PDB file of C-alpha atoms in Angstrom:
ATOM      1  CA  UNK A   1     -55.696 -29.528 -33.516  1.00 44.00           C
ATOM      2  CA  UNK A   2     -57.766 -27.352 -31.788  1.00 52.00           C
ATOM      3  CA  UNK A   3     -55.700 -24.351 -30.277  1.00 56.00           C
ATOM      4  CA  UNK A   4     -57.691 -21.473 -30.446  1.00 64.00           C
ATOM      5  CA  UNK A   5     -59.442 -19.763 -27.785  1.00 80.00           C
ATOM      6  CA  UNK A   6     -60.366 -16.439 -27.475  1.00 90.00           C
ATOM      7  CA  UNK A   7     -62.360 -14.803 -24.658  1.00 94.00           C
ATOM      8  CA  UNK A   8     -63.288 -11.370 -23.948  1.00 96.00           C
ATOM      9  CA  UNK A   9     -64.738  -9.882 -20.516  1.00 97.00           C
ATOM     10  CA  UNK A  10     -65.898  -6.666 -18.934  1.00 98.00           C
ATOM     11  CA  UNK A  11     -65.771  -6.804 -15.769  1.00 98.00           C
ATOM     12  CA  UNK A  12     -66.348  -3.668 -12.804  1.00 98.00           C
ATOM     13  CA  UNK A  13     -62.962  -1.553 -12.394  1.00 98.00           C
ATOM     14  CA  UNK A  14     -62.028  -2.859  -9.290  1.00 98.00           C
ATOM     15  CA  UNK A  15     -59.603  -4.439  -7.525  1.00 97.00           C
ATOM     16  CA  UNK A  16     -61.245  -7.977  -6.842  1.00 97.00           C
ATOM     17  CA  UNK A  17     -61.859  -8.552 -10.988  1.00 98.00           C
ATOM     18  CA  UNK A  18     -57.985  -9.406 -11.143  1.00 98.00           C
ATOM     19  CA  UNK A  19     -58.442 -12.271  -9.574  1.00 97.00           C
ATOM     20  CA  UNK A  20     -61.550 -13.150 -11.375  1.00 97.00           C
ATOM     21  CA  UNK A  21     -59.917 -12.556 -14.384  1.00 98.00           C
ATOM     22  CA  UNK A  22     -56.397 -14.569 -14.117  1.00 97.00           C
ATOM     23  CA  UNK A  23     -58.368 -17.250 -12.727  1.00 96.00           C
ATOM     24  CA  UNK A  24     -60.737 -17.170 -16.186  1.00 96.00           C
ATOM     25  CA  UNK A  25     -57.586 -16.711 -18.069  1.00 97.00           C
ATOM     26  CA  UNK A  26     -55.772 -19.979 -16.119  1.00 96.00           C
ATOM     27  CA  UNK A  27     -58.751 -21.869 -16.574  1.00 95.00           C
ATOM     28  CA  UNK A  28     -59.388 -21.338 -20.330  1.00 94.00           C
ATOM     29  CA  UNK A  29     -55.106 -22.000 -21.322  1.00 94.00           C
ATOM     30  CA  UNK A  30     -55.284 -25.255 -19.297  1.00 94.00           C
ATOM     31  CA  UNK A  31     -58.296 -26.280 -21.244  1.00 93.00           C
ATOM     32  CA  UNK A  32     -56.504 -25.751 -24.513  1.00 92.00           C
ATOM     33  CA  UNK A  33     -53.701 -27.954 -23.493  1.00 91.00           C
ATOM     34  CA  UNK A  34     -51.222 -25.315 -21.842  1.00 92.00           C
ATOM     35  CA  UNK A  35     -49.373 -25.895 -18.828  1.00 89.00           C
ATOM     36  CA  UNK A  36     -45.950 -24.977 -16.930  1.00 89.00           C
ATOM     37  CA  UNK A  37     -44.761 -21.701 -17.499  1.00 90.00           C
ATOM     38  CA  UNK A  38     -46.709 -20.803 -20.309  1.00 91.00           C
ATOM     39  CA  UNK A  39     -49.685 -20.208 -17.810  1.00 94.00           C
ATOM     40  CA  UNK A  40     -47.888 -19.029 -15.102  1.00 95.00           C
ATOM     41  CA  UNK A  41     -46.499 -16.250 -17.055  1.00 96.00           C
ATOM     42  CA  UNK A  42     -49.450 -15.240 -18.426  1.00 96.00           C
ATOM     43  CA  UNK A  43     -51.253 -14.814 -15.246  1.00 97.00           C
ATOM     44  CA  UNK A  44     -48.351 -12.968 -13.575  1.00 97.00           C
ATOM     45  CA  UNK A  45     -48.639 -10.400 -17.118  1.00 97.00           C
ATOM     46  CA  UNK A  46     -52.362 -10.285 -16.708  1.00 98.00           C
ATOM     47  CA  UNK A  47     -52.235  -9.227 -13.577  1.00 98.00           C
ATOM     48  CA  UNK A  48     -49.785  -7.178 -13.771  1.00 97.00           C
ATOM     49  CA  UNK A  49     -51.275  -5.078 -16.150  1.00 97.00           C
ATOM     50  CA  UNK A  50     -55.112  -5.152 -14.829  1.00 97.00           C
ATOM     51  CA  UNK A  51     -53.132  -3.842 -11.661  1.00 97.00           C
ATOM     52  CA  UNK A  52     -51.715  -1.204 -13.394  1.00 95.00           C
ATOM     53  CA  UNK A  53     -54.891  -0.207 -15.211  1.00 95.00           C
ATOM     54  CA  UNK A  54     -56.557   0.003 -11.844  1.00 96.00           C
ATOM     55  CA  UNK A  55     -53.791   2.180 -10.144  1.00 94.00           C
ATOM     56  CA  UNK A  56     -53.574   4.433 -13.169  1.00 92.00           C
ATOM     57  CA  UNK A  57     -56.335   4.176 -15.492  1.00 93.00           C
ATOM     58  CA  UNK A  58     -60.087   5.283 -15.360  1.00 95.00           C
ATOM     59  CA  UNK A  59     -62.868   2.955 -15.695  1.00 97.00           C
ATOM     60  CA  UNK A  60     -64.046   2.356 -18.909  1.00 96.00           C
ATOM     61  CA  UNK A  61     -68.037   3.645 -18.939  1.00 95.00           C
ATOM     62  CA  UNK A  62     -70.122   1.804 -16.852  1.00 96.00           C
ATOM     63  CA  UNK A  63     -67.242   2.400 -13.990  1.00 97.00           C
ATOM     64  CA  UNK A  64     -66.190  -0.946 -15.991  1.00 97.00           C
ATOM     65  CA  UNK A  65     -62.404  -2.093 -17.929  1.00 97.00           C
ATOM     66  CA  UNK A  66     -62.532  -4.722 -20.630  1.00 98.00           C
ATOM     67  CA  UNK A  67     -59.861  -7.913 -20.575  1.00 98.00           C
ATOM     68  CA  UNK A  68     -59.084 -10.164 -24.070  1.00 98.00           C
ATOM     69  CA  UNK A  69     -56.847 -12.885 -24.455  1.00 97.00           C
ATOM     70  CA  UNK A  70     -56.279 -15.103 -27.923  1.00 96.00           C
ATOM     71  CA  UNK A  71     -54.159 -17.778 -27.900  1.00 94.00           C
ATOM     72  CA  UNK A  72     -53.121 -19.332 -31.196  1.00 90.00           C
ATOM     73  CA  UNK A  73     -49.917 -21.637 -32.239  1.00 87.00           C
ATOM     74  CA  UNK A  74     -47.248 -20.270 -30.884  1.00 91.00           C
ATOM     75  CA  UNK A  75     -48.337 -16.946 -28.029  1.00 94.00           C
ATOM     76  CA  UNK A  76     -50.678 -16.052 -26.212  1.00 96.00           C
ATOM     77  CA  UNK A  77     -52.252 -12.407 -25.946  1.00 97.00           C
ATOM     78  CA  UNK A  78     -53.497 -10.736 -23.511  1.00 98.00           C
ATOM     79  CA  UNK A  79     -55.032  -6.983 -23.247  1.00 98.00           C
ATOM     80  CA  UNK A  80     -56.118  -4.724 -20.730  1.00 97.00           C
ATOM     81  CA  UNK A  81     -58.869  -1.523 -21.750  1.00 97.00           C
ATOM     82  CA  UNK A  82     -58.998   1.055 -19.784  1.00 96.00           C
ATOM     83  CA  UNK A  83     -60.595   5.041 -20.273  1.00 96.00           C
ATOM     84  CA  UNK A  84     -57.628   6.198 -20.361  1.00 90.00           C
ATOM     85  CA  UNK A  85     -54.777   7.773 -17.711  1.00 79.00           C
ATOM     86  CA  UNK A  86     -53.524  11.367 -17.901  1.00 71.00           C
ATOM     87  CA  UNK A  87     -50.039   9.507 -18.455  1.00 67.00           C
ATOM     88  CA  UNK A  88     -48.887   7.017 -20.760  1.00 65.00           C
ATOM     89  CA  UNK A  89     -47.613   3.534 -19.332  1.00 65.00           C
ATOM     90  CA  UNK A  90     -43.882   3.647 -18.797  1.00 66.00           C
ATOM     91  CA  UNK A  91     -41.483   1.339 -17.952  1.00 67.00           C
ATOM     92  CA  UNK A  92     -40.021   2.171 -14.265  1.00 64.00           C
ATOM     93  CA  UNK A  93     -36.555   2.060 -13.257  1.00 61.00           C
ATOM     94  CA  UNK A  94     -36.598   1.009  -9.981  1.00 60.00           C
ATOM     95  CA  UNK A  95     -33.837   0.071  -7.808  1.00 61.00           C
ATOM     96  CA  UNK A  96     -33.846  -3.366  -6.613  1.00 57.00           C
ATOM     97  CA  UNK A  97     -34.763  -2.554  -2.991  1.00 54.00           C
ATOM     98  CA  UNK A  98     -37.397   0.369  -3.740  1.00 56.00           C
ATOM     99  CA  UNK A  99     -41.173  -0.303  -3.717  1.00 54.00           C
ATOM    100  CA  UNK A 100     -43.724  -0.002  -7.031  1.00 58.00           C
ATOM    101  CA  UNK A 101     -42.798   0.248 -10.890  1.00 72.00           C
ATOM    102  CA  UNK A 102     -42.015  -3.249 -11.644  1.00 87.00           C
ATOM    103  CA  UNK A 103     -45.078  -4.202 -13.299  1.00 91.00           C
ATOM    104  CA  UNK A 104     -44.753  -3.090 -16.853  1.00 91.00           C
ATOM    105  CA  UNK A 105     -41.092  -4.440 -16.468  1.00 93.00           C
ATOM    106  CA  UNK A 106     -42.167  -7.776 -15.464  1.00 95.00           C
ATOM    107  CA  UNK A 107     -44.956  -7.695 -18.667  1.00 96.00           C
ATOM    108  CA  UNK A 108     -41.795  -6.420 -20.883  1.00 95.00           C
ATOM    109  CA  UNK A 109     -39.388  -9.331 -19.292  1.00 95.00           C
ATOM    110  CA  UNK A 110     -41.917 -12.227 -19.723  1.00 95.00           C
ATOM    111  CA  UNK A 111     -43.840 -11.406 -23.256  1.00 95.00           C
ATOM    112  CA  UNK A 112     -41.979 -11.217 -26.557  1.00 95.00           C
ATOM    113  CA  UNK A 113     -43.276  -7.888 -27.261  1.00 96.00           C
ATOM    114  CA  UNK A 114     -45.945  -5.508 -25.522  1.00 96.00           C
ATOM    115  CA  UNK A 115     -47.408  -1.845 -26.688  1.00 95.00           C
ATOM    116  CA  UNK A 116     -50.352   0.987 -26.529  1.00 94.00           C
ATOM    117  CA  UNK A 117     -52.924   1.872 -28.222  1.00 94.00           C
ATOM    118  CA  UNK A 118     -55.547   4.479 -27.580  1.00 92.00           C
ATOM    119  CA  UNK A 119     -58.932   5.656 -29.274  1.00 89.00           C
ATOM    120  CA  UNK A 120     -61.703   8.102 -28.305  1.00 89.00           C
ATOM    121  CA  UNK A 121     -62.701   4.897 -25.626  1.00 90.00           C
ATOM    122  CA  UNK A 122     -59.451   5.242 -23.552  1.00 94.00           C
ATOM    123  CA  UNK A 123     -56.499   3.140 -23.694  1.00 94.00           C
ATOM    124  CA  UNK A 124     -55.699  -0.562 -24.274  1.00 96.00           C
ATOM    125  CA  UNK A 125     -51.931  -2.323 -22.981  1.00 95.00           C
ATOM    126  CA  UNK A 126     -51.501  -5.267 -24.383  1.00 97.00           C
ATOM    127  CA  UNK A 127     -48.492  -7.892 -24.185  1.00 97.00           C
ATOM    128  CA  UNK A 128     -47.662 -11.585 -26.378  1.00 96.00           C
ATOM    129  CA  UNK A 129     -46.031 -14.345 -24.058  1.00 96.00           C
ATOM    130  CA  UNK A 130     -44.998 -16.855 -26.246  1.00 93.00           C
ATOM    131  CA  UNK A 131     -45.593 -20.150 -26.430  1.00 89.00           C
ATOM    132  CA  UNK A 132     -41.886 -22.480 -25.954  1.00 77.00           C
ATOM    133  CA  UNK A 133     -41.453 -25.822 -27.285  1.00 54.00           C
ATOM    134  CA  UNK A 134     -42.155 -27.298 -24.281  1.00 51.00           C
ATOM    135  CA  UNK A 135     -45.425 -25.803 -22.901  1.00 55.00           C
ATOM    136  CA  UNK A 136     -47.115 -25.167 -26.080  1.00 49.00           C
ATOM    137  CA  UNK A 137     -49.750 -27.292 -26.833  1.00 50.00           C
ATOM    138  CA  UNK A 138     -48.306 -29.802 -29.279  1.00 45.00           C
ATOM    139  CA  UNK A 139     -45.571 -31.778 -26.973  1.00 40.00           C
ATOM    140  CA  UNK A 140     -47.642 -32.543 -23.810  1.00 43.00           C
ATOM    141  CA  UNK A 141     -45.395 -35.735 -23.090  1.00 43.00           C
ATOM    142  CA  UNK A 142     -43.073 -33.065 -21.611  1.00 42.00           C
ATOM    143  CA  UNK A 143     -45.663 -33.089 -18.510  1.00 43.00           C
ATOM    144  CA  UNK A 144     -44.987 -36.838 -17.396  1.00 43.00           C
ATOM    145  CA  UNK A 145     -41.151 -36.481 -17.905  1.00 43.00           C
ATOM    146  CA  UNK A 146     -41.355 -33.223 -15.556  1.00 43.00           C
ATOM    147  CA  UNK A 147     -43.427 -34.494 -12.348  1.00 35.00           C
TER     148      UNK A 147
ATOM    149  CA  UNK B   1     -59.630 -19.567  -1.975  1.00 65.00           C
ATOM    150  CA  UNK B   2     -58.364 -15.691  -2.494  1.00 88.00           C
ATOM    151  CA  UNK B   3     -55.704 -15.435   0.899  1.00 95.00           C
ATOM    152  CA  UNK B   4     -55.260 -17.010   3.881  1.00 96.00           C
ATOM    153  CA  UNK B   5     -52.707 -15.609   6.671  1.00 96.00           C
ATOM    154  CA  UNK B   6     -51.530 -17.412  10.045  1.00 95.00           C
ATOM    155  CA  UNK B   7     -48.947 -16.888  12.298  1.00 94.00           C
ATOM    156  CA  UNK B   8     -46.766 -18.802  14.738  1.00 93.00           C
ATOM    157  CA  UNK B   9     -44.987 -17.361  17.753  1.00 91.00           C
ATOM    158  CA  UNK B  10     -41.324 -18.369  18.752  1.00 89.00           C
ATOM    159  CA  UNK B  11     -39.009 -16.375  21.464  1.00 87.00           C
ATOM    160  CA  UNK B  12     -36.971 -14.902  18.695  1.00 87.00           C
ATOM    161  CA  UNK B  13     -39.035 -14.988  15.468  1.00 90.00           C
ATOM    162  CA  UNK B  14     -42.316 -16.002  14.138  1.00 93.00           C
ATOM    163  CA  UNK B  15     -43.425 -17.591  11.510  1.00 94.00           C
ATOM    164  CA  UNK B  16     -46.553 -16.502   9.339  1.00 96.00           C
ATOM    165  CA  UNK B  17     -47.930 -18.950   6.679  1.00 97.00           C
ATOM    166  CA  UNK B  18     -49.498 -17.711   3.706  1.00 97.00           C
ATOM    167  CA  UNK B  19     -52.080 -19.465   1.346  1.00 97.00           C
ATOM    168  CA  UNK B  20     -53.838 -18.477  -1.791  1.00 97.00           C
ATOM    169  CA  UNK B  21     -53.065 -15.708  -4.263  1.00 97.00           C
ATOM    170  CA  UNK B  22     -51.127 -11.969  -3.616  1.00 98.00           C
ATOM    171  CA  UNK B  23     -52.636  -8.946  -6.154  1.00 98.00           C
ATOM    172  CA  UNK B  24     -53.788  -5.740  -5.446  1.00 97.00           C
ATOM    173  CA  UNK B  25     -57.083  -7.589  -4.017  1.00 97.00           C
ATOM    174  CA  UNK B  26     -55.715  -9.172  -1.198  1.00 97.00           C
ATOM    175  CA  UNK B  27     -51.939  -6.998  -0.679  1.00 97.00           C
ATOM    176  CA  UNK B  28     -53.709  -4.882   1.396  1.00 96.00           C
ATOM    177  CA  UNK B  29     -55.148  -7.814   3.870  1.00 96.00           C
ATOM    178  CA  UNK B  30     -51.698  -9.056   3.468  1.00 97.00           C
ATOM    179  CA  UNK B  31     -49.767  -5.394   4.868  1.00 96.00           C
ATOM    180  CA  UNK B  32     -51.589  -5.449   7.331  1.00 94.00           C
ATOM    181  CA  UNK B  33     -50.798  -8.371   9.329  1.00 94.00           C
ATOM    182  CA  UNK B  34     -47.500  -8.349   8.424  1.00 94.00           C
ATOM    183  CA  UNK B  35     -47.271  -4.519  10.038  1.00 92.00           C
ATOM    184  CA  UNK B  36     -49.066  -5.441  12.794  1.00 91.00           C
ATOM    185  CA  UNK B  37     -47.057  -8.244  13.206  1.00 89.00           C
ATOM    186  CA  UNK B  38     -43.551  -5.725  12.765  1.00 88.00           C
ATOM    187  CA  UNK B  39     -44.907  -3.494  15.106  1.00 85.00           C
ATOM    188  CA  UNK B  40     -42.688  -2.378  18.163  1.00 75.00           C
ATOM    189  CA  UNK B  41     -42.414  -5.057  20.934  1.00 75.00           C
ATOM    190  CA  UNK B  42     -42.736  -7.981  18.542  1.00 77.00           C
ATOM    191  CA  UNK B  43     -39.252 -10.179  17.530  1.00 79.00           C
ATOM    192  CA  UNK B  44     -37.988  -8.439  14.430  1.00 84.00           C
ATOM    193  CA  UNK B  45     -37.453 -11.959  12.453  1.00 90.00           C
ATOM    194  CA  UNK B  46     -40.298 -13.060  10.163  1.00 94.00           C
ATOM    195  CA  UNK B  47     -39.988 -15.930   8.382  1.00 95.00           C
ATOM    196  CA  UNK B  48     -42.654 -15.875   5.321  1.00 96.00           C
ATOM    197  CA  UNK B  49     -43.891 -19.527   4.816  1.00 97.00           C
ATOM    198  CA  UNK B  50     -45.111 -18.702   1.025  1.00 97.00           C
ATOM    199  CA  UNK B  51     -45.770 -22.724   0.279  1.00 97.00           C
ATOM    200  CA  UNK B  52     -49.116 -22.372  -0.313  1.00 97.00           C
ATOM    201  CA  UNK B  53     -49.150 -19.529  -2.199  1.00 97.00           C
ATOM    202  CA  UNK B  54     -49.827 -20.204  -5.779  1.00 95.00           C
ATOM    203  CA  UNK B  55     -49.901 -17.115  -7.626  1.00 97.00           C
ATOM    204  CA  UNK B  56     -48.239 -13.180  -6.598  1.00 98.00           C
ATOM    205  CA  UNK B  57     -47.551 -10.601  -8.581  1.00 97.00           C
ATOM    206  CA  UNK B  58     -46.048  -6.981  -8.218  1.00 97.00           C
ATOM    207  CA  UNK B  59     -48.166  -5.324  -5.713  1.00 97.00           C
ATOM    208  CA  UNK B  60     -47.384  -8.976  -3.257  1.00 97.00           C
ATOM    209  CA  UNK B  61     -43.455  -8.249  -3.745  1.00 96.00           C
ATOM    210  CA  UNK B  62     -44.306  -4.605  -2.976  1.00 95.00           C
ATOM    211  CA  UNK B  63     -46.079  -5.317   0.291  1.00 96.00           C
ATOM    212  CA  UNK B  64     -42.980  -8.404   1.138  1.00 96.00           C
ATOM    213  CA  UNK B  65     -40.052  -5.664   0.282  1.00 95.00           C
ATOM    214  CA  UNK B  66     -41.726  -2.615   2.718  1.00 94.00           C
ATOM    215  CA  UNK B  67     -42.126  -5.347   5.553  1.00 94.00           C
ATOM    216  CA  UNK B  68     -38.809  -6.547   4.777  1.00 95.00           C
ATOM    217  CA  UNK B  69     -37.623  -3.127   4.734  1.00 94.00           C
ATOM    218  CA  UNK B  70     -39.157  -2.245   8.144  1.00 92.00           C
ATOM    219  CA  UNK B  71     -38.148  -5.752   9.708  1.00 93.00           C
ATOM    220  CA  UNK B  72     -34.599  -4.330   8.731  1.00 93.00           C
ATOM    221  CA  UNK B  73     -34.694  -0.915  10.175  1.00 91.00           C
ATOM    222  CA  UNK B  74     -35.572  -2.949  13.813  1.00 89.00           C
ATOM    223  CA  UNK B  75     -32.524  -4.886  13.407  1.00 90.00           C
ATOM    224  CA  UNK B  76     -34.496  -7.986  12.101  1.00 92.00           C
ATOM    225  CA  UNK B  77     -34.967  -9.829   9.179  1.00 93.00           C
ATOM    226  CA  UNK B  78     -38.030 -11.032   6.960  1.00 94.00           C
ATOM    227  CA  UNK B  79     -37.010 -14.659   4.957  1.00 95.00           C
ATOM    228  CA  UNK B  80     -38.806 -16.063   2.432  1.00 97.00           C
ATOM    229  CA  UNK B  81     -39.546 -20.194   2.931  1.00 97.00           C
ATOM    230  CA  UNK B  82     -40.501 -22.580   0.226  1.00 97.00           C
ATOM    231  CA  UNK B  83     -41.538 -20.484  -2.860  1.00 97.00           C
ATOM    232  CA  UNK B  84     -43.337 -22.433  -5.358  1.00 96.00           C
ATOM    233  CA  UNK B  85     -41.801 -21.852  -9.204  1.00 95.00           C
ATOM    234  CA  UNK B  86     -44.559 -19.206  -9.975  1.00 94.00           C
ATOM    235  CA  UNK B  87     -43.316 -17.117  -6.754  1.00 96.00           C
ATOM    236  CA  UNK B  88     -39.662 -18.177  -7.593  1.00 96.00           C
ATOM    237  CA  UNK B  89     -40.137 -16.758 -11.330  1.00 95.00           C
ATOM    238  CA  UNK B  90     -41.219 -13.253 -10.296  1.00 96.00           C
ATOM    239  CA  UNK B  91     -38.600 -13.337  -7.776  1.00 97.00           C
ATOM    240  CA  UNK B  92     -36.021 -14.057 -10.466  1.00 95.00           C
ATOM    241  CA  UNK B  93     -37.786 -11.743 -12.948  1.00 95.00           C
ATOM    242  CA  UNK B  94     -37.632  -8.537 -10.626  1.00 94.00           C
ATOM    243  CA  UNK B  95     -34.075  -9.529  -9.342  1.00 94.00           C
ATOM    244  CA  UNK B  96     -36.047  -9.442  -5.432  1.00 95.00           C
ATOM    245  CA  UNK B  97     -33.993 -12.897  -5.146  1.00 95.00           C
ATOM    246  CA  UNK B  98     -31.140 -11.427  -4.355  1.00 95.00           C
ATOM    247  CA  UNK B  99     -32.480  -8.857  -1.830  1.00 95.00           C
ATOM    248  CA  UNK B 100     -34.880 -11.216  -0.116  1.00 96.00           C
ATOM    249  CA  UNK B 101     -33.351 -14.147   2.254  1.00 94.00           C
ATOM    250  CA  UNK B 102     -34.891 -17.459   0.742  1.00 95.00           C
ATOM    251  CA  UNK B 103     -34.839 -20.356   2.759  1.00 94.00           C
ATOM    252  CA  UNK B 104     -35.689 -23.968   1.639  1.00 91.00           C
ATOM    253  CA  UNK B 105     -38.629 -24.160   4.604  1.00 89.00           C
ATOM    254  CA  UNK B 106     -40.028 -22.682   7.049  1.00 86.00           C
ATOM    255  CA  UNK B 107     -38.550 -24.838  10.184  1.00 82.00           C
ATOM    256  CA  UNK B 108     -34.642 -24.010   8.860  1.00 71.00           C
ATOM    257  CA  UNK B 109     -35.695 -20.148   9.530  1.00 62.00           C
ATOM    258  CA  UNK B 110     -34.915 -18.657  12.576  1.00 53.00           C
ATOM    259  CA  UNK B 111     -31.726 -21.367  13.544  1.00 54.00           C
ATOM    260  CA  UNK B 112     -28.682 -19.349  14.340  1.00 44.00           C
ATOM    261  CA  UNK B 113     -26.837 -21.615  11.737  1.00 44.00           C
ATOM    262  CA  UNK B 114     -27.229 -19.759   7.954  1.00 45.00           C
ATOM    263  CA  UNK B 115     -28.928 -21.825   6.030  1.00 42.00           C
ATOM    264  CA  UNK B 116     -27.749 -22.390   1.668  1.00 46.00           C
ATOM    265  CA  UNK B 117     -30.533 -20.151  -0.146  1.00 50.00           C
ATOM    266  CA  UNK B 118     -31.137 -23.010  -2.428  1.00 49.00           C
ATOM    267  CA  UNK B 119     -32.521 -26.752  -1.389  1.00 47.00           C
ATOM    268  CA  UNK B 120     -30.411 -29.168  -2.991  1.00 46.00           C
ATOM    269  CA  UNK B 121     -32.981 -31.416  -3.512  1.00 47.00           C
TER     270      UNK B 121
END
């Protein structure tokens, strides 16, 4: 079965290409068979983190930022480049009823693991949001039983 | 579709309907009708009819919490009606559930009676 699919895009470091990329992102885990929450939560961490790259991060050259995603059996991946931030990404602590540094918590709550890496091009977050039994791509009866 | 915002006038509240996706594209369109619409003179109690919206992330529950913060400082109140499971998650995820007033719809806002935060449907 056929569960592959990889894409990678540059797109211009603003705030309009996280739409443009979730909605890629959406489009191309639906094709492979994905639905439910498996989708959902994916877009939510993609945007979450193209958000974050754009508040904190510098544009790659080009005044551009590079997004990847791979999906294979059981997660899919998703990464965010960036040219780098004088700061690393941290998780914030906010309160319930204060304003900003929920992203990287939301990416932390909804993948199965998430991390950093950096090279003389700047600095790439990326995050795995796995696949459960019932949205991966092998049980879609689970989608008649549910409507 | 990116965002679509619309409002509806009662005596004591009004009700703004929201369409489309919330990320740091559109959450600025987004503040600022909701501040306009929290500005002085206008009935403190917003009722957010989030229905149609099918996708919001951080910088959306941002923009929601400062209005709801602001509707609060005037005495008022901002409610959110009808979340669809993708706005429910991230409501669950950040723990906003619990701050935010949910209300099944938008038409069992802004009755005196308290409405359950849950429909029981």
């Amino acid at each position: 079965m056929e569960v592959t699919a990889s894409s990678v895009l540059v797109l211009p470091f603003t705030p309009a290409s996280v739409g443009v990329a979730r909605r890629r992102l959406v489009s191309d885990l639906i094709e492979a068979g994905l639905y439910g929450s498996a989708v959902s939560d994916a877009a939510l961490v993609l945007s979450e983190l193209l958000s974050n790259a754009l508040r904190h991060g510098t544009p790659l050259p080009g005044s551009r930022l590079r997004v990847a995603w791979h999906l294979d059996a059981d997660s899919v991946r998703v990464s965010v480049s960036d040219g780098g931030a004088p700061t690393r990404p941290e998780l914030g602590e906010p309160t319930q009823s204060t304003t900003g540094g929920r992203g990287l918590r939301i990416v932390a709550k909804l993948s199965r693991r998430w991390g950093t890496g950096s090279d003389e091009e700047g600095t790439t977050v990326w995050a795995e949001v796995e696949l459960s039994q019932l949205t991966a791509v092998a049980v879609p009866a689970a989608a008649a039983e549910t409507g | 579709m990116e965002l679509n915002v619309s409002s509806r006038f009662h005596d004591d509240h009004t009700i703004v309907t929201i369409c489309g996706e919330i990320d740091l594209y559109t959450a600025p369109r987004l503040h600022s009708e909701l501040a306009a619409l929290l500005a002085d003179g206008m009935p403190a109690r917003v009722v957010i009819d989030m229905s149609g919206v099918d996708f919001c992330d951080s910088t959306g529950m941002n923009v929601l919490l400062s209005c709801l913060r602001r509707a609060r400082e005037r005495g008022g109140e901002l409610e959110i009606a009808a979340p669809r499971p993708a706005v429910r998650k991230i409501l669950q995820v950040t723990g906003l559930d619990s701050v935010f007033t949910l209300v099944p719809d938008a038409d069992a806002a802004g009755l005196s009676e308290p409405k359950p935060a849950v429909p029981r449907n």
